[in-house]
Structures are given as structure tokens and as C-alpha cells.
XYZ file of C-alpha atoms in Angstrom:
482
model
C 0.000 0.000 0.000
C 1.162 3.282 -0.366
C 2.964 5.353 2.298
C 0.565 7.550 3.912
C 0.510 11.173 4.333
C 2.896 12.093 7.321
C 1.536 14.597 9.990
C 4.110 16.642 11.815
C 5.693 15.061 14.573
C 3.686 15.819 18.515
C 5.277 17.875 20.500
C 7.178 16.162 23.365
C 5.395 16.070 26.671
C 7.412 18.799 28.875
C 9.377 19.467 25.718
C 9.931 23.629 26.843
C 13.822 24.293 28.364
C 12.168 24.135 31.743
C 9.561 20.923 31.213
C 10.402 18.035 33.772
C 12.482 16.349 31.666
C 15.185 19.028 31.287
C 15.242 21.082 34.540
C 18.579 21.720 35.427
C 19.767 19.567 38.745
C 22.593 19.015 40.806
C 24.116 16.345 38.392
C 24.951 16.601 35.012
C 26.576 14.637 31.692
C 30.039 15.183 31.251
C 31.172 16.147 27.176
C 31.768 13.524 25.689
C 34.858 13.289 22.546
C 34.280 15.567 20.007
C 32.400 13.145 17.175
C 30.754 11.132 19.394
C 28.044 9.440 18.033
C 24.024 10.205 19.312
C 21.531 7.166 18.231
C 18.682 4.850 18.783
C 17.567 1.925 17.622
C 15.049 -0.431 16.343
C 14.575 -3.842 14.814
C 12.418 -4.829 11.673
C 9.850 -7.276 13.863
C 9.448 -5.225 16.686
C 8.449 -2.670 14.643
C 7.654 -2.719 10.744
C 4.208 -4.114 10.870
C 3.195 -5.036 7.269
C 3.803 -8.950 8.118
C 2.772 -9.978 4.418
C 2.304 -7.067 2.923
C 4.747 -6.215 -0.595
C 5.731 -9.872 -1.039
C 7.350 -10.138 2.365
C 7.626 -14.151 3.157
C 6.799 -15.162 6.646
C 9.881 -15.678 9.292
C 10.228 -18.184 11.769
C 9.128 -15.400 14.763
C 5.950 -14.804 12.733
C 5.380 -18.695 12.983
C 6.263 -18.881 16.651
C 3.716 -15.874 17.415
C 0.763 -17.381 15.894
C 1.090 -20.364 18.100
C -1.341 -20.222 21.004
C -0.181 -18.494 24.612
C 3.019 -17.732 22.811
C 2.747 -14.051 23.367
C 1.537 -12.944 27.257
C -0.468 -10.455 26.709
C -2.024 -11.698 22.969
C -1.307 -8.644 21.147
C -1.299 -8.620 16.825
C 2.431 -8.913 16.615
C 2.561 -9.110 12.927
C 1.210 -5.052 13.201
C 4.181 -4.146 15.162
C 3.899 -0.270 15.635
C 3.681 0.336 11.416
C 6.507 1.514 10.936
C 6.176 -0.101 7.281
C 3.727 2.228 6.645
C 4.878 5.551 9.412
C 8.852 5.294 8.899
C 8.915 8.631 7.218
C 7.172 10.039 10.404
C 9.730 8.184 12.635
C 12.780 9.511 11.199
C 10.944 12.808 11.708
C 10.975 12.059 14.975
C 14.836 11.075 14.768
C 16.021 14.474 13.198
C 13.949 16.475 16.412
C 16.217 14.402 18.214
C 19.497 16.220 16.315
C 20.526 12.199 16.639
C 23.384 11.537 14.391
C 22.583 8.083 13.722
C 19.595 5.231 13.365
C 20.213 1.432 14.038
C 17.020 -0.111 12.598
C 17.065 -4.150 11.366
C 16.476 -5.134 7.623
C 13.891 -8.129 7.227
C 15.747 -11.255 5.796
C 12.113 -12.404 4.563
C 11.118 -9.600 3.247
C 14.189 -9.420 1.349
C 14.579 -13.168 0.449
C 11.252 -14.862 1.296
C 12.103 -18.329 1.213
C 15.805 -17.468 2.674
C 17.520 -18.264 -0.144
C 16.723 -18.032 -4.220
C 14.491 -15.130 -5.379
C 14.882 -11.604 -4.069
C 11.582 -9.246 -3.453
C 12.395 -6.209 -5.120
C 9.936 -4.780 -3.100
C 11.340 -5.563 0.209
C 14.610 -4.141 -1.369
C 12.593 -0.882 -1.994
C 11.363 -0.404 1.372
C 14.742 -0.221 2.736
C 16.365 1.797 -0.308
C 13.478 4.782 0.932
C 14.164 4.312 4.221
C 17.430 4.861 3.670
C 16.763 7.972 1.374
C 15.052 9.233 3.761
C 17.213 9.148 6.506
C 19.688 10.541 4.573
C 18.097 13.664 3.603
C 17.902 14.099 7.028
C 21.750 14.075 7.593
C 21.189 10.714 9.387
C 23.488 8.058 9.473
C 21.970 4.894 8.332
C 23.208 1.553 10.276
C 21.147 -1.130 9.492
C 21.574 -5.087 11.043
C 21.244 -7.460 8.816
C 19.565 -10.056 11.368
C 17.413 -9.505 14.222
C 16.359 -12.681 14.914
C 13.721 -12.909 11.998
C 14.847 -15.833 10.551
C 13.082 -16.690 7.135
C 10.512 -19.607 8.323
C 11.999 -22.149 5.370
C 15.181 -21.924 6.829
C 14.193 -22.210 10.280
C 12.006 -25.259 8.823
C 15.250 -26.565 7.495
C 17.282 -26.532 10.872
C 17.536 -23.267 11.554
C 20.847 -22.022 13.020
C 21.518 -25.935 13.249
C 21.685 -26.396 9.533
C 24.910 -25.261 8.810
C 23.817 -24.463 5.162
C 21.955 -21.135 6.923
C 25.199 -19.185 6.941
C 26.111 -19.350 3.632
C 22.620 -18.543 3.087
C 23.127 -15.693 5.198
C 25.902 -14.274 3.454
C 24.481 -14.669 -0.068
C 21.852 -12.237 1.670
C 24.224 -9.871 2.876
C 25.685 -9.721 -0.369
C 22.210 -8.559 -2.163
C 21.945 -6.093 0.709
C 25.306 -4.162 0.563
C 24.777 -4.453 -3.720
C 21.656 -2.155 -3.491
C 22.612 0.039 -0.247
C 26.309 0.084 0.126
C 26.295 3.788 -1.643
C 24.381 5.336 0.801
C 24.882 3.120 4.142
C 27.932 4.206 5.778
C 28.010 1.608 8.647
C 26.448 -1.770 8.879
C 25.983 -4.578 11.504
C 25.933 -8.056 10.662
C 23.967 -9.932 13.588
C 23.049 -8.924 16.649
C 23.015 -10.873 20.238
C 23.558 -14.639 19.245
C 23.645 -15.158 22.548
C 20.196 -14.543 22.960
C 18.795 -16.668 19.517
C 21.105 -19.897 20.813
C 19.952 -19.785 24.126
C 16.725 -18.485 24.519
C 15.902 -20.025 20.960
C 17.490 -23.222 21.061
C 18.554 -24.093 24.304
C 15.535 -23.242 26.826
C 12.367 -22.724 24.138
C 11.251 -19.522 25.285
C 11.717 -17.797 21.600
C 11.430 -18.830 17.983
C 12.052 -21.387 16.770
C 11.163 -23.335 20.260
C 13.613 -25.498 20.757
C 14.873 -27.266 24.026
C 18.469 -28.257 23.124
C 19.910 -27.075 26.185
C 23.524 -27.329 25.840
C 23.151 -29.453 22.274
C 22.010 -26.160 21.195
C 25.554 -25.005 20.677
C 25.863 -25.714 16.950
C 23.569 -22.723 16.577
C 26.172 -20.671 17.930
C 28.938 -21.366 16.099
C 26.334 -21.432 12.920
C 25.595 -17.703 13.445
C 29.024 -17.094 13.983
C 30.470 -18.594 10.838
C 27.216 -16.459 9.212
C 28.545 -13.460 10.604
C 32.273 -13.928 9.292
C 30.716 -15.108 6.157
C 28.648 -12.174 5.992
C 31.716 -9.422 6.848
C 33.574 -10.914 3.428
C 30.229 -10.638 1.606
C 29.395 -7.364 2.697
C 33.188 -6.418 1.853
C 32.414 -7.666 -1.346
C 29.848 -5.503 -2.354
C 31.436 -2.472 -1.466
C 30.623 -1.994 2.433
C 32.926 -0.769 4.617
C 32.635 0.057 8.734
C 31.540 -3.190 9.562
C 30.563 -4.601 13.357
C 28.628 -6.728 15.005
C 26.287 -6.422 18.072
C 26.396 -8.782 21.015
C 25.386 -8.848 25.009
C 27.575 -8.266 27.398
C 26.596 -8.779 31.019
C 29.253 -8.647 33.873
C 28.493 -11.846 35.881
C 29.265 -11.402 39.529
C 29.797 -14.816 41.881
C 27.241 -15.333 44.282
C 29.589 -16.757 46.831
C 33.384 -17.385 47.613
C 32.663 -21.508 47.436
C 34.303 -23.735 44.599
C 30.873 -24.399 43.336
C 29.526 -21.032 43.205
C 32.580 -19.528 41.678
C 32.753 -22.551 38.931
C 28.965 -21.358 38.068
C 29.663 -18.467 37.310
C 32.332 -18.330 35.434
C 30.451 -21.411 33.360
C 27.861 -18.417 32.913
C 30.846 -15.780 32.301
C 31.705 -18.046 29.618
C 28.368 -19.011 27.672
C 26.946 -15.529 27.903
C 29.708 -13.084 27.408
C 33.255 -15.040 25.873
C 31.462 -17.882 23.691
C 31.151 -15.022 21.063
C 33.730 -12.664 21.405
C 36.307 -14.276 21.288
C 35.888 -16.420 18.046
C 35.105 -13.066 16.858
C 37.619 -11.060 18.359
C 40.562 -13.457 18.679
C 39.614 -16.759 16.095
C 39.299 -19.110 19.518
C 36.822 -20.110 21.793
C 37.144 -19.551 25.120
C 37.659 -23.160 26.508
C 38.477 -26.603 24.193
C 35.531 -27.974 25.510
C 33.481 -25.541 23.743
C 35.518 -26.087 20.382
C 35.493 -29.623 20.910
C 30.990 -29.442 20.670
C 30.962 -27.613 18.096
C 30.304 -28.931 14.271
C 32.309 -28.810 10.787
C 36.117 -27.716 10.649
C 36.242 -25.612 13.619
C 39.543 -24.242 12.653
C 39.228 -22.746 9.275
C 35.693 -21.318 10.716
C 37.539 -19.743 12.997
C 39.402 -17.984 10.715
C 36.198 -16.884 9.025
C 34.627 -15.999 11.866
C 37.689 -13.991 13.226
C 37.605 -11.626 10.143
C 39.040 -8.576 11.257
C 35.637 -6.018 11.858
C 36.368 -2.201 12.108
C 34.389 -2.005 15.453
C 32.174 -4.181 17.758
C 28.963 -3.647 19.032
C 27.795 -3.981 23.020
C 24.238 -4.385 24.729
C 24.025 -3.639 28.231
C 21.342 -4.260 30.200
C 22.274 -4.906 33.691
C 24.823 -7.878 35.754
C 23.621 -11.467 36.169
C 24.735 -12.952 39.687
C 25.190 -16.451 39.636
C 26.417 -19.206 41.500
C 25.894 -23.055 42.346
C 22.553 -24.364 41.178
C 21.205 -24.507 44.839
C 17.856 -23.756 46.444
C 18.608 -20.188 46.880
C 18.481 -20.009 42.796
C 15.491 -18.644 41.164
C 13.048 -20.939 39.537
C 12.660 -18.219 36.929
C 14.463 -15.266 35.464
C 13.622 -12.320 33.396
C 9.815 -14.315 32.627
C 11.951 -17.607 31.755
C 11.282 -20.898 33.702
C 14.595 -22.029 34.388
C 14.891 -25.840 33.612
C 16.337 -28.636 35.909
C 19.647 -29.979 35.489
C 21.330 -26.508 35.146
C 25.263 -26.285 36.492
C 24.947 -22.875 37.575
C 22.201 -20.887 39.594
C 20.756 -17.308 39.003
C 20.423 -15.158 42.075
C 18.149 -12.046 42.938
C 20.223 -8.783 43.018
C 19.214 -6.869 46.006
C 20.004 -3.374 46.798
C 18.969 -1.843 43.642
C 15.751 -0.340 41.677
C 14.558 -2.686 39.310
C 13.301 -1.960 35.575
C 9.584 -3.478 34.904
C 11.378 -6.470 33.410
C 12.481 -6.885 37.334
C 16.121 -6.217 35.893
C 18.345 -4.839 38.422
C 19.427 -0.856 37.412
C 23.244 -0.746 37.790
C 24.493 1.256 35.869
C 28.274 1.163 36.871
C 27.767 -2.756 35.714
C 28.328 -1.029 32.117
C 31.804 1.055 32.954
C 32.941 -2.243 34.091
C 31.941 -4.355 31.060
C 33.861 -2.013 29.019
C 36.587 -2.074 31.262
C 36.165 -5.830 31.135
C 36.648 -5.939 27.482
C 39.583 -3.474 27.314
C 41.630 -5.769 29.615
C 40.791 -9.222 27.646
C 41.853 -8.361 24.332
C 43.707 -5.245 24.522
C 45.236 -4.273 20.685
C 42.450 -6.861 19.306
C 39.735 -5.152 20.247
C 38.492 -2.552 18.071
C 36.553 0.793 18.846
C 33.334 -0.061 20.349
C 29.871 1.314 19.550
C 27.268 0.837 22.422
C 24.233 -0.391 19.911
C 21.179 -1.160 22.885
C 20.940 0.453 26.421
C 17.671 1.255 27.833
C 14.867 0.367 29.841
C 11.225 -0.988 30.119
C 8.917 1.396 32.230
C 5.409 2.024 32.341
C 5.512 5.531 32.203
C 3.723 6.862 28.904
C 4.217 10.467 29.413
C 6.787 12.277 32.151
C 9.056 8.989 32.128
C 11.775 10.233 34.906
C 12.793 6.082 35.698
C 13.779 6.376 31.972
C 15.429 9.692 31.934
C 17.482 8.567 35.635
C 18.262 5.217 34.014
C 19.881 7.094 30.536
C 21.837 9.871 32.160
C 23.435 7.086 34.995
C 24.405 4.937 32.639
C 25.674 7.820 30.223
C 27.978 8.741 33.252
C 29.072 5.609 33.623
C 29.849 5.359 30.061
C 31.799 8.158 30.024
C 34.151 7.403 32.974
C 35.132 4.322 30.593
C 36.476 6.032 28.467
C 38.178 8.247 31.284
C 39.636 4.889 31.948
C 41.004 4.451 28.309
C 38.319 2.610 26.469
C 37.595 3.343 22.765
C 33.762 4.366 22.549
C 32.346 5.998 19.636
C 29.568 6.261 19.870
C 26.027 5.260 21.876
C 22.644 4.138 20.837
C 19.236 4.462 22.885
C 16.764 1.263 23.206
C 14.056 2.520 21.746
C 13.256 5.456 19.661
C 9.882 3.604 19.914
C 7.549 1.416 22.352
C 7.922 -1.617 20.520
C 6.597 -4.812 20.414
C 8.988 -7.292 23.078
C 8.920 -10.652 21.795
C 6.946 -12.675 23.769
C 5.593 -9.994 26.010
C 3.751 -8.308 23.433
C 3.379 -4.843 24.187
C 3.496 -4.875 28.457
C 7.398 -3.845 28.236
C 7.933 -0.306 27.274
C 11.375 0.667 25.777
C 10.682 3.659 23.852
C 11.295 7.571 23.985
C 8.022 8.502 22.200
C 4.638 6.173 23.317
C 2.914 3.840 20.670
C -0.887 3.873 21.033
C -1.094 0.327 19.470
C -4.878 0.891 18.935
C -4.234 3.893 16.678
C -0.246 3.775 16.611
C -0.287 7.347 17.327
C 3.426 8.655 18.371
C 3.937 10.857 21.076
C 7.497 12.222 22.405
C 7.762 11.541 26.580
C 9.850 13.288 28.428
C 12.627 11.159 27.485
C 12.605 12.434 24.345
C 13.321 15.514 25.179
C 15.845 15.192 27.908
C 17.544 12.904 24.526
C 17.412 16.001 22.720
C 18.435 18.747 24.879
C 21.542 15.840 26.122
C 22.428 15.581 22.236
C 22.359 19.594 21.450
C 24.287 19.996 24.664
C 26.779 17.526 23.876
C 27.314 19.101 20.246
C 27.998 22.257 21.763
C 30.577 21.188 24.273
C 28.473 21.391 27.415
C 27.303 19.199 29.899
C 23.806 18.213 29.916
C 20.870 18.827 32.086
C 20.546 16.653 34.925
C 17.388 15.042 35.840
C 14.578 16.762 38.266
């Protein structure tokens, strides 16, 4: 269907220089470098909408959502928040920002329907206007190539256990970079594999549903031969600035006992080291590991560990873990945990908690950065932060939101008083989105979705964003929160 007429963007709730949101207070942001980058981000499920609409196949999420009780709260996933139809109004929204940048996720189905074999040119339009338009705005376009929307006859196929998925993955890339690599100055192959093996295939709680547990780890190395694949491709075509985006969660030991400090660095290694450091330095982080995992590990390695010009971080918050005891939840972050696990998940007391119940610590991200730095030194390239935000129920004067953004802003910035290469920093959400299996309970964005009439409108957040990014371009400190 046509794009629709686009009506000027609201005005932010408390959007005046003396509104809520950006009342000076006793704390501030310090300047960052001079060409720091100012984003936010997006992916092409949460949002786009349009679920069959321009010959867009149907992906292996879309599959996984129609099943019964799949999402909580039983919202229309496949309507997302339109931006299919409302993108130009979105990167409105983006420019009132000043934001330099826009992370958004390119649908491999609605690119390649059946994953592989004919491409949609219509799919391939959608993102060349996008793009356009984004551009005319002065903003940088970074698109990810996968955000977990896995065409459903691959994921039919195996999934990320077929290892013929990756080379489908690349071929994707390729057609990708072909049609956008002129205008698209910075790209990101895959983002959180950690999340899609585990949550995916390991525990069933997302698409494609499967219960592997720890046979589940061919899907990791799968998506990470895709993603080296994928860097040579996009090379290929003509891209250049290439990175990746992955989770990073410092895991703190619940206890000083053998058993609790063997959980968690079992945890330290699944969650944080089982993809950096095939990506980062071309071995994983213990033989045992290697020793699972299928095809000629090796010369995958060597794919896998082709050299990227930066690398991507989420942070959300630490995970404390120890022995798999009674004082271990029985669930975490809405996930029943199974039986038989060798480590245990622990409450974090002493700190507010996000409406996903996840602990707010914000120093937790200085000292994954600082983490990083001191693993692989010279091999680690300047890093991007590409998600950090929060869910909260707060559809207008969001102050959690706001307090949550400039903490973890400060923290970010004493990293790289400490020596860590940072470029740049990207907002989860522009948007409310819709969050997986929760539907639309878990609010991310800076500007509300009315999902009855997808109606945008700026919160506070918004405009504490935009007064921090005008602030920041001007070499002063920003306005702390009221």
C-alpha cells in the first residue's frame, strides 16, 4: 500500500527548556569526545508491521507468534507499531532528536522470502526509501542485517543448526550491501547470538522453540560462521565500517565456594566469551566448547575472526550467579529455568529494578567495558554501544527512563576516562515496541505507541535525549534530571 501522508511530529510532553524532563539539577553529563556518536535503535519485527504485505515471506518469529499463549499479553504482533507504513514520520521524529545516527534491522524475509533463491524487489525498496530518507535528514543509516527474523523455510530446514543457513546468510548480505552500500555508511551483521542460541534453542522460550539445552551449541557457532561469512560478503559488495552487536553482562559470583565460583564463570563463559572471542581473537574460550561444536572448527575460525572495524555492546544490567542450589530462582527475566542446570541465578538486592524486574546498575556497564579493554587489549576494536535502555510504564513524564539514561551515560563516560575506545552510543528505543513474547506490556521507547491507533507521542525522554544531544554538540554538559 502506499505510504501515507505524514503529519508533523507531537510535540514532546514537557518538551519547553524548563519541562520536567530538562530542569537543570545538581548532576549533570560530562562532554563527551568531540564526534561522538548520538543514536537509537530499532529492529524490523518489533516494529515494521506489514507482516505480508509487498511480497514479504513469513519468518520463523511470525510462525512462533501465531502459536497459542506464545505471546503474554495476545497482542497482533505481525502489526508491530507500522513503521512499514509511518517510517517517514519516525525519522521525523529522529532528526527532532538532532541524533546523528539510526540502528534499525532489515527483514531477511522480506528481502529473500524463502531465505535463499528469489529476491523481493519490493522488500529491497522499502529499505532503499528508508534509507533515502534518513539521509536527507543528515542521518546516518546503520542497518543489522539479522534480528532474529529468521526466514521460516530456513528455520524449517534446521535453523541455526543447519549449517547451510550461513552461507545462506551471506548470499543475503551480499544482495543487501549491492543495493545500499552507496548510501549506508556503517552496517551490523547480527546482533546478540547469545540470545537466539539460548533463549531459541537451548531453553524454548523464543522462535524457533527449541529445548536443546547445551546441544544447542551448533547454533552458535552457525551464526558465527554467518557473521564472518557475511563481513567478506558485505566487503564484497562495497561496504565498509563493519561490526557486530552482542550482550555483554558482567556476571558477579554469588559466593566465595568452589561451586559457586565454577557457576559463574560457566555463565561468564556461555553468555559473554562464547562469542567474542571467536570473533575477536579466532578461539573459543575453553576446548571444551571447540570440541561441541560442528564442521572444521579451525578454518571457521578464521572466518569468523575476520578482522571487523568495530564491535557492538548491549548492556542491560549484571547477572549474579552461583551453584545451582535452592537459593536459585526458579525463573528469570519471565523464563522458567529448567532442571539440570550447572549454575544458579540469584536475585540482586540493593537496587531499583526496571519493569522487566532487571536490576538498574548502571556502573555494571563502565565495568563491562573495562572488562573488554583488559581481555583483548590491541584486538579489540573501537566499540559502539548499539542497545541500552529500559522498560517502564511511564507513557508520558518517564523520569525512571530519563534517571536510568543519564546514569548509565555517566558511567559510560568514565570508561572512556579509563582508556576505552567508545564511539559512539545508541538508545533502546526510539519507539515502544513490540517485546517478543511480552507483546506490548514492556515499554522501551522515547516517544509512546498507542497500538490501537499507533499514534506517536514524544515523553519526556525524548526531550531530555534532545536537549543531552544539542548539549553535547555544543561542548556542554547536559541537564541533569529533576
Amino acid at each position: 500500500m502506499p505510504d501515507a501522508p505524514v503529519p508533523a511530529a507531537p510535540a514532546p510532553h514537557g518538551s519547553g527548556t524548563s519541562g520536567a524532563a530538562t530542569t537543570a539539577a545538581a548532576s549533570a553529563v560530562p562532554v563527551f569526545p568531540p564526534g561522538f556518536l548520538w543514536g537509537a535503535s530499532a529492529s524490523a519485527f518489533q516494529t515494521e508491521g506489514a507482516a505480508d504485505t509487498d511480497g514479504k515471506g513469513p519468518s520463523g518469529w511470525d510462525a512462533f507468534a501465531a502459536q497459542p499463549g506464545r505471546i503474554k499479553d495476545g497482542t497482533d504482533v505481525g502489526r508491530g507499531t507500522g513503521f512499514h507504513q509511518h517510517y517517514r514520520e519516525d525519522v521525523a521524529l529522529l532528526a527532532g532528536l538532532g541524533a546523528d545516527a539510526f540502528r534499525f534491522s532489515i527483514s531477511w524475509p522480506r528481502v529473500v522470502p524463502g531465505g535463499s533463491g528469489a529476491v523481493n524487489p519490493q522488500g529491497l525498496d522499502f529499505y532503499d526509501r528508508l534509507v533515502d530518507e534518513l539521509c536527507a535528514h543528515g542521518i546516518t543509516p546503520a542497518p543489522t542485517l539479522y534480528h532474529w527474523d529468521t526466514p521460516l523455510p530456513l528455520d524449517e530446514a534446521g535453523g541455526w543448526l543447519n549449517r547451510d543457513t550461513a552461507y545462506r546468510f551471506a548470499e543475503y548480505a551480499g544482495i543487501v550491501a549491492e543495493r545500499l552500500a552507496d548510501r549506508v555508511p556503517m552496517w551490523i551483521t547480527i546482533n546478540e547470538p547469545a540470545e537466539v542460541t539460548l533463549l531459541g534453542y537451548a531453553l524454548g522460550r523464543h522462535a524457533p522453540g527449541h529445548t536443546l539445552l547445551f546441544d544447542a551449541l551448533p547454533a552458535a557457532h552457525h551464526q558465527l560462521l554467518a557473521h564472518g561469512l557475511a563481513v567478506r560478503a558485505l566487503r564484497g559488495a562495497g561496504a565498509d565500517n563493519i561490526g557486530v552487536a552482542v550482550s555483554h553482562t558482567p556476571v558477579w559470583p554469588a559466593g566465595d565456594r568452589e561451586e559457586d565460583r565454577f557457576g559463574a564463570e560457566l555463565y561468564d563463559a556461555i553468555s559473554n566469551w562464547l562469542f567474542a572471542d571467536p570473533i575477536l581473537t579466532g578461539r573459543y574460550p575453553d576446548e571444551n566448547f571447540a570440541a561441541l561444536m560442528p564442521g572444521p572448527v579451525a578454518d571457521d575460525l578464521a572466518t569468523i575472526s575476520t578482522p571487523l572495524d568495530w564491535y557492538g555492546v548491549n548492556y542491560y544490567n549484571p547477572t549474579l550467579v552461583g551453584a545451582p542450589d535452592a537459593q536459585a530462582l526458579d525463573s528469570f527475566s519471565g523464563f522458567e529455568m529448567p532442571a539440570g542446570l550447572p549454575f544458579g541465578i540469584r536475585e540482586i538486592e540493593g537496587y531499583e529494578k526496571t519493569d522487566f524486574g532487571w536490576p538498574v546498575v548502571p556502573d555494571g556497564l563502565r565495568e563491562t567495558l573495562v572488562q573488554l579493554h583488559a581481555r583483548f587489549g590491541d584486538r579489540l576494536p573501537p566499540l559502539y554501544i548499539t542497545e541500552n535502555g529500559c522498560a517502564v510504564d511511564e507513557p508520558a513524564r518517564d523520569t525512571r527512563r530519563i534517571a536510568y539514561l543519564e546514569g548509565h551515560l555517566k558511567a559510560l563516560h568514565a570508561a572512556i576516562g579509563a582508556g576505552v575506545d567508545v564511539r559512539g552510543y545508541f538508545t533502546w528505543s526510539l519507539t515502544d515496541n513490540i517485546e517478543w513474547i511480552e507483546g506490548a506490556g514492556k515499554r522501551f521507547g522515547l516517544v509512546h505507541i498507542d497500538y490501537e491507533t499507533l499514534r506517536r507521542t514524544p515523553k519526556d525522554s525524548y526531550a531530555w535525549y534532545r536537549d543531552l544531544i544539542h548539549a553535547q554538540k555544543n561542548g556542554h554538559t547536559a541537564a541533569g534530571h529533576a
